[in-house]
Short mmCIF file of C-alpha atoms in Angstrom, two decimals:
data_model
loop_
_atom_site.label_atom_id
_atom_site.label_comp_id
_atom_site.label_asym_id
_atom_site.label_seq_id
_atom_site.Cartn_x
_atom_site.Cartn_y
_atom_site.Cartn_z
CA MET A 1 163.08 129.80 155.12
CA THR A 2 162.61 129.22 158.79
CA ASP A 3 161.11 131.97 159.89
CA SER A 4 157.28 131.98 159.98
CA SER A 5 156.66 134.80 162.30
CA SER A 6 155.20 137.18 159.78
CA ASN A 7 151.62 138.03 160.25
CA SER A 8 149.21 138.07 157.02
CA GLN A 9 146.82 140.79 158.23
CA GLY A 10 147.10 144.25 156.47
CA ASP A 11 146.09 146.04 153.44
CA GLY A 12 146.62 145.31 149.72
CA ALA A 13 150.36 146.62 149.70
CA ARG A 14 151.03 143.99 152.40
CA ALA A 15 148.96 141.24 150.92
CA ARG A 16 151.54 141.50 148.07
CA ILE A 17 154.35 141.25 150.17
CA ASP A 18 157.15 137.97 150.52
CA VAL A 19 156.20 137.81 154.34
CA ASN A 20 159.23 135.04 154.47
CA SER A 21 162.39 137.24 154.80
CA PRO A 22 164.13 136.75 157.60
CA ILE A 23 163.68 138.82 160.52
CA ARG A 24 166.89 141.11 160.84
CA VAL A 25 168.28 141.77 164.48
CA LEU A 26 171.35 143.78 165.70
CA VAL A 27 173.32 142.39 168.77
CA ALA A 28 174.85 145.05 170.75
CA LYS A 29 177.11 145.33 173.46
CA LEU A 30 176.87 148.99 174.83
CA GLY A 31 179.21 151.04 177.35
CA LEU A 32 182.05 149.68 179.07
CA ASP A 33 180.70 146.33 179.18
CA GLY A 34 183.46 144.18 177.36
CA HIS A 35 181.99 140.41 177.93
CA ASP A 36 180.51 139.36 174.77
CA ARG A 37 180.38 135.54 175.18
CA GLY A 38 176.45 135.66 175.96
CA ALA A 39 176.21 138.28 173.02
CA LYS A 40 178.12 135.52 170.68
CA VAL A 41 175.89 132.86 171.96
CA VAL A 42 172.65 135.07 171.54
CA ALA A 43 173.62 135.75 167.87
CA ARG A 44 174.77 131.92 167.06
CA ILE A 45 170.88 131.11 168.72
CA LEU A 46 169.17 133.58 166.69
CA ARG A 47 171.04 132.56 163.06
CA ASP A 48 170.11 129.00 164.01
CA ALA A 49 166.53 130.19 164.09
CA GLY A 50 166.52 131.76 160.60
CA MET A 51 167.48 135.12 161.73
CA GLU A 52 169.65 137.61 160.08
CA VAL A 53 171.93 138.90 163.12
CA VAL A 54 174.22 142.15 162.67
CA TYR A 55 176.96 142.03 165.22
CA THR A 56 178.34 145.34 165.89
CA GLY A 57 181.41 144.57 168.42
CA LEU A 58 182.20 145.85 171.82
CA TYR A 59 182.19 149.12 173.78
CA LYS A 60 179.47 151.03 171.46
CA SER A 61 177.40 154.14 172.65
CA PRO A 62 173.89 153.99 172.12
CA ASN A 63 174.07 156.60 169.18
CA ASP A 64 176.67 154.16 167.75
CA VAL A 65 174.06 151.43 167.65
CA VAL A 66 171.07 153.36 166.77
CA SER A 67 172.63 154.66 163.63
CA ALA A 68 173.87 151.20 162.96
CA ALA A 69 170.65 149.75 163.37
CA VAL A 70 169.08 152.30 161.12
CA GLN A 71 171.55 151.86 158.61
CA GLU A 72 170.74 147.72 158.44
CA ASP A 73 166.82 148.36 158.66
CA VAL A 74 167.05 145.71 161.25
CA ASP A 75 163.54 144.50 163.26
CA VAL A 76 165.12 144.34 166.71
CA ILE A 77 167.91 145.85 168.83
CA GLY A 78 169.30 142.92 171.27
CA VAL A 79 171.56 144.61 174.15
CA SER A 80 173.04 142.02 176.62
CA LEU A 81 174.27 144.00 179.51
CA LEU A 82 176.06 142.79 182.42
CA SER A 83 177.83 145.90 183.56
CA GLY A 84 174.67 147.39 185.83
CA SER A 85 174.56 150.52 183.81
CA HIS A 86 171.59 149.32 182.35
CA LEU A 87 169.33 152.03 183.32
CA PRO A 88 171.00 155.29 182.09
CA LEU A 89 172.31 153.41 178.88
CA PHE A 90 168.51 152.31 177.71
CA GLN A 91 167.24 155.63 178.22
CA GLU A 92 169.79 157.04 176.04
CA LEU A 93 169.29 154.26 173.30
CA GLY A 94 165.39 155.12 173.44
CA ARG A 95 166.50 158.82 173.16
CA CYS A 96 168.15 158.26 170.03
CA LEU A 97 165.69 155.80 168.83
CA ARG A 98 163.15 158.72 168.91
CA GLU A 99 165.76 161.57 167.57
CA LYS A 100 166.31 159.44 164.60
CA LYS A 101 162.57 158.37 164.19
CA ALA A 102 163.10 154.59 164.65
CA GLU A 103 161.09 153.93 167.11
CA HIS A 104 159.72 151.01 165.10
CA ILE A 105 162.43 149.36 165.75
CA PHE A 106 162.06 147.06 169.22
CA VAL A 107 164.22 146.77 172.00
CA VAL A 108 165.46 143.59 173.79
CA ALA A 109 167.11 143.53 176.70
CA GLY A 110 169.04 140.61 178.38
CA GLY A 111 171.73 139.85 180.76
CA VAL A 112 172.03 140.78 184.55
CA ILE A 113 169.01 142.82 184.81
CA PRO A 114 167.56 143.03 188.46
CA GLU A 115 163.66 142.58 188.28
CA HIS A 116 163.13 145.85 190.42
CA ASP A 117 164.56 147.73 187.08
CA TYR A 118 161.91 146.09 184.50
CA ALA A 119 159.06 148.95 185.18
CA ALA A 120 161.65 151.90 184.54
CA LEU A 121 163.44 149.89 181.80
CA SER A 122 160.05 149.66 179.96
CA ASP A 123 159.36 153.38 180.23
CA SER A 124 162.76 154.10 178.57
CA GLY A 125 161.62 152.25 175.44
CA VAL A 126 162.81 148.56 176.16
CA ASP A 127 160.00 146.36 174.65
CA ALA A 128 161.10 143.13 176.27
CA ILE A 129 163.36 141.92 178.97
CA VAL A 130 164.67 138.21 178.73
CA PRO A 131 166.00 137.22 182.13
CA GLN A 132 169.52 135.67 182.35
CA GLU A 133 168.32 132.02 182.94
CA ALA A 134 166.08 131.89 179.71
CA ARG A 135 166.10 128.89 177.51
CA SER A 136 167.35 129.68 174.04
CA ASP A 137 163.55 129.38 172.40
CA LEU A 138 162.26 132.19 174.28
CA ILE A 139 164.63 134.69 173.23
CA VAL A 140 163.67 133.75 169.53
CA THR A 141 159.80 133.61 170.96
CA THR A 142 159.96 136.61 172.44
CA ILE A 143 161.35 138.29 169.24
CA ARG A 144 158.89 136.76 166.85
CA ASN A 145 156.34 137.70 168.87
CA LEU A 146 157.32 141.20 168.82
CA ILE A 147 157.28 141.49 165.03
CA ALA A 148 154.03 139.54 164.45
CA GLU A 149 152.28 142.29 166.32
CA ARG A 150 154.23 144.73 164.66
CA GLY A 151 153.77 143.69 161.38
CA ARG A 152 156.47 143.52 158.33
CA ILE A 153 157.04 147.45 157.76
CA MET B 1 159.62 131.18 182.47
CA THR B 2 158.55 134.28 180.58
CA ALA B 3 160.21 137.18 179.18
CA PHE B 4 159.14 140.41 180.62
CA ALA B 5 157.39 142.41 177.75
CA PRO B 6 154.04 144.78 177.93
CA SER B 7 152.05 145.04 175.32
CA ARG B 8 152.27 148.23 173.25
CA PRO B 9 149.97 148.67 170.65
CA ALA B 10 151.01 151.74 169.68
CA ARG B 11 154.29 150.69 168.42
CA ARG B 12 152.44 148.59 165.54
CA ALA B 13 154.17 151.14 162.41
CA ALA B 14 152.55 151.80 159.18
CA TYR B 15 153.60 150.47 155.79
CA VAL B 16 154.72 153.45 154.26
CA PRO B 17 154.06 152.64 150.46
CA SER B 18 157.67 152.00 148.26
CA ALA B 19 156.43 155.11 145.58
CA GLU B 20 156.60 157.45 148.76
CA LEU B 21 159.86 156.66 149.72
CA VAL B 22 161.62 157.50 146.29
CA PRO B 23 161.99 161.20 146.82
CA ASP B 24 163.42 160.74 150.18
CA VAL B 25 165.56 158.19 148.73
CA LEU B 26 166.63 160.44 145.99
CA SER B 27 167.18 163.38 148.83
CA GLY B 28 169.37 160.65 150.64
CA SER B 29 167.59 160.07 153.91
CA VAL B 30 169.26 157.44 155.59
CA LEU B 31 165.75 155.69 156.97
CA ALA B 32 164.36 155.62 152.95
CA VAL B 33 167.25 154.12 151.58
CA ALA B 34 167.48 151.42 154.55
CA ARG B 35 164.11 150.17 153.91
CA MET B 36 164.14 150.56 150.32
CA ILE B 37 167.52 148.40 150.29
CA SER B 38 165.57 146.00 152.69
CA ARG B 39 162.59 145.70 150.34
CA ALA B 40 164.65 145.31 146.88
CA GLU B 41 166.05 142.56 149.00
CA SER B 42 162.54 140.50 150.13
CA GLY B 43 161.68 140.90 146.59
CA TYR B 44 158.57 143.07 147.50
CA ALA B 45 156.29 143.01 144.64
CA GLU B 46 155.24 146.56 145.80
CA ALA B 47 158.58 147.76 145.53
CA SER B 48 159.31 146.85 142.14
CA GLU B 49 157.63 150.23 140.48
CA ALA B 50 159.89 152.28 142.90
CA LEU B 51 162.94 150.16 142.32
CA ALA B 52 162.48 150.84 138.32
CA GLU B 53 162.29 154.82 139.08
CA ILE B 54 165.17 154.56 141.43
CA TYR B 55 167.14 152.78 138.80
CA ARG B 56 166.57 155.70 136.15
CA HIS B 57 168.49 157.99 138.99
CA THR B 58 171.65 155.95 138.85
CA GLY B 59 174.71 155.76 136.61
CA LYS B 60 176.67 158.67 138.69
CA ALA B 61 178.72 156.58 141.39
CA HIS B 62 182.08 154.71 140.85
CA VAL B 63 181.26 150.81 141.73
CA VAL B 64 184.55 149.47 143.67
CA GLY B 65 184.63 146.01 144.31
CA ILE B 66 186.74 144.53 146.92
CA THR B 67 187.17 140.55 146.94
CA GLY B 68 189.32 137.68 148.39
CA VAL B 69 189.61 134.80 150.81
CA PRO B 70 188.18 134.78 154.30
CA GLY B 71 190.31 136.30 156.65
CA ALA B 72 192.04 138.19 154.19
CA GLY B 73 191.18 141.47 155.60
CA LYS B 74 188.56 142.73 153.18
CA SER B 75 186.36 144.76 156.17
CA THR B 76 189.19 146.20 157.40
CA LEU B 77 190.52 147.39 154.34
CA VAL B 78 187.13 148.69 153.58
CA ALA B 79 187.12 150.55 157.02
CA ALA B 80 190.55 152.26 156.08
CA LEU B 81 189.18 152.99 152.45
CA ILE B 82 186.05 154.69 153.90
CA LYS B 83 188.07 156.84 156.19
CA ALA B 84 190.58 157.64 152.99
CA PHE B 85 188.03 158.28 150.50
CA ALA B 86 185.84 160.42 153.27
CA SER B 87 189.38 162.53 153.97
CA ASP B 88 188.69 163.43 150.07
CA GLY B 89 185.39 164.74 150.53
CA HIS B 90 183.63 161.71 149.21
CA LYS B 91 179.89 160.29 150.47
CA VAL B 92 181.07 156.66 150.61
CA GLY B 93 178.29 153.84 150.35
CA VAL B 94 179.24 150.12 151.49
CA VAL B 95 177.28 146.78 150.82
CA ALA B 96 178.94 143.88 152.58
CA VAL B 97 178.00 140.36 152.01
CA ASP B 98 177.88 137.22 154.12
CA PRO B 99 176.98 134.06 153.80
CA SER B 100 173.75 132.83 154.92
CA SER B 101 173.45 129.20 156.59
CA PRO B 102 172.70 126.59 154.12
CA PHE B 103 170.57 125.01 157.28
CA SER B 104 168.75 127.86 159.02
CA GLY B 105 168.64 130.15 156.30
CA GLY B 106 169.82 132.97 159.28
CA ALA B 107 173.01 134.40 159.07
CA ILE B 108 175.95 136.43 161.47
CA LEU B 109 176.70 139.65 159.46
CA GLY B 110 179.86 140.80 161.11
CA ASP B 111 181.46 142.74 158.75
CA ARG B 112 180.15 145.52 160.82
CA VAL B 113 182.23 144.98 163.60
CA ARG B 114 185.24 146.61 161.77
CA MET B 115 183.73 148.82 159.92
CA SER B 116 181.32 150.80 162.73
CA ASP B 117 184.05 153.52 163.89
CA ALA B 118 184.72 154.61 160.03
CA ALA B 119 181.09 154.48 159.02
CA GLN B 120 180.07 156.55 162.22
CA SER B 121 182.91 159.14 162.00
CA CYS B 122 182.77 159.52 158.28
CA GLN B 123 178.81 159.35 157.52
CA ALA B 124 179.06 156.61 155.37
CA PHE B 125 176.23 154.27 154.80
CA VAL B 126 177.34 150.66 155.55
CA ARG B 127 174.76 148.06 154.78
CA SER B 128 175.36 144.04 155.65
CA MET B 129 173.72 141.55 153.53
CA ALA B 130 173.31 137.81 153.64
CA THR B 131 173.56 135.80 150.60
CA ARG B 132 170.26 134.07 151.24
CA GLY B 133 171.45 131.13 149.16
CA HIS B 134 172.58 133.07 146.02
CA LEU B 135 176.60 131.15 144.72
CA GLY B 136 179.47 133.31 143.27
CA GLY B 137 180.28 135.90 145.87
CA LEU B 138 177.43 138.37 145.94
CA ALA B 139 173.99 138.18 147.24
CA ARG B 140 170.74 138.33 144.86
CA ALA B 141 169.74 142.20 145.68
CA THR B 142 173.39 143.39 146.04
CA LEU B 143 173.22 145.55 142.51
CA GLN B 144 169.90 146.66 143.83
CA ALA B 145 171.22 148.16 146.70
CA VAL B 146 174.27 149.51 144.74
CA ASP B 147 171.33 151.35 143.17
CA VAL B 148 169.64 152.64 145.62
CA LEU B 149 172.81 154.24 146.77
CA ASP B 150 174.19 155.68 143.96
CA ALA B 151 170.74 157.25 143.56
CA ALA B 152 170.91 158.51 146.98
CA GLY B 153 174.26 160.20 145.91
CA TYR B 154 176.78 157.80 147.62
CA SER B 155 180.07 157.52 145.47
CA PRO B 156 182.03 155.55 145.68
CA ILE B 157 180.04 152.60 146.50
CA ILE B 158 182.30 149.43 147.57
CA ILE B 159 180.73 145.85 147.70
CA GLU B 160 182.84 143.58 149.55
CA THR B 161 182.41 140.06 148.47
CA VAL B 162 181.83 137.02 150.98
CA GLY B 163 184.93 135.59 151.25
CA VAL B 164 185.90 133.80 148.03
CA GLY B 165 187.83 130.94 146.94
CA GLN B 166 189.41 130.28 143.24
CA ASP B 167 186.30 130.83 141.34
CA GLU B 168 183.53 133.04 142.59
CA VAL B 169 184.01 135.95 140.04
CA GLU B 170 180.68 137.39 140.04
CA VAL B 171 181.83 140.97 141.31
CA VAL B 172 183.47 141.19 137.79
CA THR B 173 180.16 141.63 136.63
CA ALA B 174 178.98 144.09 139.12
CA ALA B 175 181.61 146.59 139.57
CA HIS B 176 183.68 148.76 137.78
CA THR B 177 186.97 148.74 139.30
CA ILE B 178 187.75 145.03 141.33
CA VAL B 179 190.17 144.87 143.89
CA VAL B 180 191.32 141.57 144.81
CA LEU B 181 192.72 141.16 148.35
CA SER B 182 195.41 138.38 149.21
CA ALA B 183 196.52 137.78 152.23
CA PRO B 184 200.46 136.73 152.81
CA GLY B 185 201.41 133.31 153.66
CA LEU B 186 198.81 131.24 151.49
CA GLY B 187 200.37 129.99 148.42
CA ASP B 188 203.64 130.03 146.07
CA ASP B 189 203.86 131.73 142.66
CA ILE B 190 201.87 128.52 140.87
CA GLN B 191 198.78 129.98 143.10
CA ALA B 192 199.25 133.08 141.78
CA ILE B 193 199.14 131.66 137.90
CA LYS B 194 196.08 130.12 138.15
CA ALA B 195 192.87 131.12 136.59
CA GLY B 196 189.65 132.76 138.08
CA ILE B 197 190.03 135.13 141.06
CA LEU B 198 193.14 136.50 140.42
CA GLU B 199 192.78 137.61 136.88
CA ILE B 200 189.92 139.79 137.69
CA ALA B 201 191.87 142.08 139.47
CA ASP B 202 192.42 145.57 137.96
CA ILE B 203 194.32 146.29 140.90
CA HIS B 204 195.84 143.47 143.17
CA ALA B 205 195.99 144.41 146.89
CA VAL B 206 198.27 142.58 149.57
CA SER B 207 197.18 142.68 153.08
CA LYS B 208 199.15 142.81 156.27
CA CYS B 209 202.29 144.31 154.80
CA ASP B 210 203.60 145.09 158.28
CA ARG B 211 204.22 141.02 158.48
CA SER B 212 207.68 139.65 157.33
CA ASP B 213 206.03 137.35 154.59
CA ALA B 214 203.90 140.10 152.74
CA PRO B 215 206.87 140.98 150.50
CA ALA B 216 206.89 137.07 149.11
CA THR B 217 203.21 137.46 148.05
CA VAL B 218 203.55 140.57 146.17
CA ALA B 219 206.50 139.45 144.52
CA ALA B 220 204.62 136.31 143.54
CA LEU B 221 201.60 138.36 142.18
CA ARG B 222 204.08 140.79 140.36
CA GLY B 223 206.00 137.66 138.85
CA MET B 224 202.54 136.56 137.20
CA MET B 225 201.69 139.88 135.77
CA THR B 226 204.61 139.49 133.75
CA LEU B 227 204.12 136.19 132.05
CA GLY B 228 201.62 137.23 130.02
CA PRO B 229 198.91 140.20 128.85
CA GLY B 230 196.55 141.64 131.00
CA ARG B 231 192.68 141.57 130.85
CA PRO B 232 191.68 141.15 127.02
CA GLY B 233 190.36 144.37 125.57
CA SER B 234 192.66 146.56 128.04
CA ASP B 235 195.76 148.36 128.29
CA TRP B 236 195.70 149.24 131.88
CA GLN B 237 198.46 148.07 134.03
CA THR B 238 197.38 146.26 137.02
CA PRO B 239 199.39 147.37 140.00
CA VAL B 240 200.22 145.15 143.19
CA LEU B 241 199.98 147.28 146.16
CA PRO B 242 201.05 146.40 149.42
CA VAL B 243 198.55 147.82 152.24
CA SER B 244 198.37 147.31 156.03
CA SER B 245 194.80 148.40 157.12
CA VAL B 246 195.40 148.51 160.42
CA SER B 247 198.55 150.97 160.56
CA GLY B 248 196.93 153.09 157.45
CA GLU B 249 200.24 151.87 156.09
CA ARG B 250 200.04 152.83 151.97
CA VAL B 251 196.05 152.84 152.23
CA SER B 252 195.81 156.27 150.60
CA GLU B 253 198.24 154.64 147.36
CA LEU B 254 195.29 152.09 146.90
CA LYS B 255 193.00 154.56 147.04
CA ASP B 256 194.62 156.69 144.22
CA ALA B 257 194.83 153.72 142.46
CA ILE B 258 190.99 153.25 142.47
CA CYS B 259 190.54 156.55 141.74
CA ARG B 260 193.00 156.51 138.80
CA HIS B 261 191.64 153.46 137.33
CA TRP B 262 188.01 154.95 137.27
CA ASP B 263 189.85 158.09 135.21
CA HIS B 264 191.26 155.41 132.83
CA LEU B 265 187.73 153.87 132.22
CA ARG B 266 186.64 157.23 131.59
CA ASP B 267 189.20 158.40 129.09
CA SER B 268 189.84 155.09 127.14
CA GLY B 269 185.80 154.30 126.62
CA GLU B 270 186.36 150.99 128.89
CA LEU B 271 183.59 152.34 131.10
CA HIS B 272 180.96 151.93 128.06
CA ASP B 273 181.87 148.22 127.81
CA ARG B 274 182.10 147.74 131.20
CA GLU B 275 178.34 149.24 131.84
CA ARG B 276 177.30 146.80 128.92
CA SER B 277 178.48 143.87 130.68
CA ILE B 278 177.60 144.69 133.69
CA GLY B 279 174.13 145.54 131.89
CA ARG B 280 173.82 142.46 130.15
CA THR B 281 174.79 140.36 133.53
CA ARG B 282 172.11 141.51 135.34
CA ILE B 283 169.58 140.85 132.73
CA PHE B 284 170.57 137.26 132.50
CA GLY B 285 170.98 137.03 136.21
CA THR B 286 167.42 138.61 136.65
CA ALA B 287 166.01 136.12 133.98
CA ARG B 288 167.37 132.91 136.00
CA GLN B 289 166.35 134.12 139.10
CA LEU B 290 162.84 135.07 137.59
CA LEU B 291 162.77 131.14 135.90
CA GLN B 292 163.73 129.74 139.43
CA ASP B 293 161.00 131.85 141.12
CA LYS B 294 158.08 130.37 138.59
CA PHE B 295 159.66 126.90 138.81
CA LYS B 296 159.36 127.14 142.50
CA ARG B 297 155.89 128.42 142.34
CA ASP B 298 154.21 125.82 140.18
CA VAL B 299 155.32 123.21 142.39
CA ALA B 300 153.22 120.20 141.57
CA GLU B 301 154.36 120.88 138.15
CA LEU B 302 158.06 120.77 138.94
CA ASP B 303 157.09 117.44 141.42
CA THR B 304 155.53 115.60 138.36
CA HIS B 305 158.71 116.44 136.35
CA VAL B 306 161.11 115.70 139.23
CA GLN B 307 159.51 112.37 139.22
CA ALA B 308 159.45 111.36 135.77
CA VAL B 309 163.28 112.70 136.00
CA VAL B 310 164.32 110.05 138.90
CA SER B 311 162.16 107.67 137.32
CA ARG B 312 164.45 108.20 133.87
CA THR B 313 161.10 108.26 131.89
CA MET B 314 162.12 111.86 130.79
CA ASP B 315 165.57 113.12 130.76
CA PRO B 316 166.74 116.67 132.56
CA SER B 317 166.66 118.64 129.42
CA VAL B 318 163.31 117.93 128.34
CA ALA B 319 161.76 118.42 131.66
CA ALA B 320 163.50 121.66 131.95
CA CYS B 321 162.18 122.43 128.14
CA LEU B 322 158.36 121.74 129.26
CA LEU B 323 158.36 123.56 132.39
CA LEU B 324 159.59 126.68 130.34
CA GLY B 325 156.98 125.33 127.92
CA TRP B 326 159.00 125.35 124.95
CA ASP B 327 159.24 122.21 122.57
CA ASN B 328 161.62 119.53 122.36
CA GLU B 329 163.02 121.02 118.71
CA VAL B 330 164.55 124.07 121.03
CA LEU B 331 167.11 121.34 121.84
CA ALA B 332 167.73 120.23 118.45
#
């Protein structure tokens, strides 16, 4: 396995855990944004970094995405948004995560997101925003760092 | 360049011991079921007692395996079957397997693309699973995931294998009812009489029956059935059913055939034989896996033997026996 991001801290139970199991990421497109080439590129980058990527397809509601993320027990939801409707959609995504008691799942945003919206997105529960001009390794390390900080559950 | 990621120490989640998850699994909590499947999949030693407890609550579900070549339409058919079973009031579980990369260990799990609408509207539990290097069409933890879903009250539980070739028939020792899905236009009647995947079907389905070449595939499969007896030890007549998952055409006939086969297994007593065969295979499979894990843990010892085999001072059989702690007489 190539995924080496897990931490080794923790209690007795965690010490016996196989820390090498791949990070699971759900890559999603929210709302009426029909451009998924970027999402597919990201899925491929994460696959090549040793992660297991569940791809949900286009035109999903935040509720669909959170239900899928819970069943798939992913560590991270990665959302690519190019449509400009990121503020209300991420707000709703955060609300659904709280409602389903799934706040242990991280939310990473990417796509076309102006910097002046970063603070508002952070308030609605987005854990990291990867700018559109980012290189592929930044996406990978951002996710690995989030998981390392939380620990495996 | 950096990502915008303000630190949130409060988000660090606590580890819930597996033993505490068991009651929630049994009462059907989606979060607990999902987490327990992950722990089975990752081989958490801490979860093994909980999984053993869960296993005692299994044996209620009808496990249906769906297999076929890549692109035959397995995921789309599973989505249609979820709807068909749910409309009869069933709580459907699905474990869909896709391959892991042999290079990075990563995977793209795309079966959900086809299933998410059905899963959402029918309260079905759909779990994607990567093979993580396991061959044969399933993942190592597929049957443990089925156990968890079974204990949580899901039935039927549909296993969708990876897209298979001619010989990945592991699902036959994992499920009660095997549906082999063939796509039209992929081969003639000689393909249909070959050994392997086509032999294991309890039900043959031919996908995309709205296409003009589908009747030829149906005819080739039906022709094959008339050439000789079916599965040894069974008087079940394997049907060949054309379906179109997209239009929904004849999906309910397939669902009825799946239910009929389940009734047949129970009425004829064949269910007992299948359960025995599933149990035997699971013990063998786990034993094999435990041995592999043990060998991989003792890397130094393994390396010594690999070196001896490569330099031709020892043959592979003797090396294997020594690793197992057996003496050579076993081979005699």
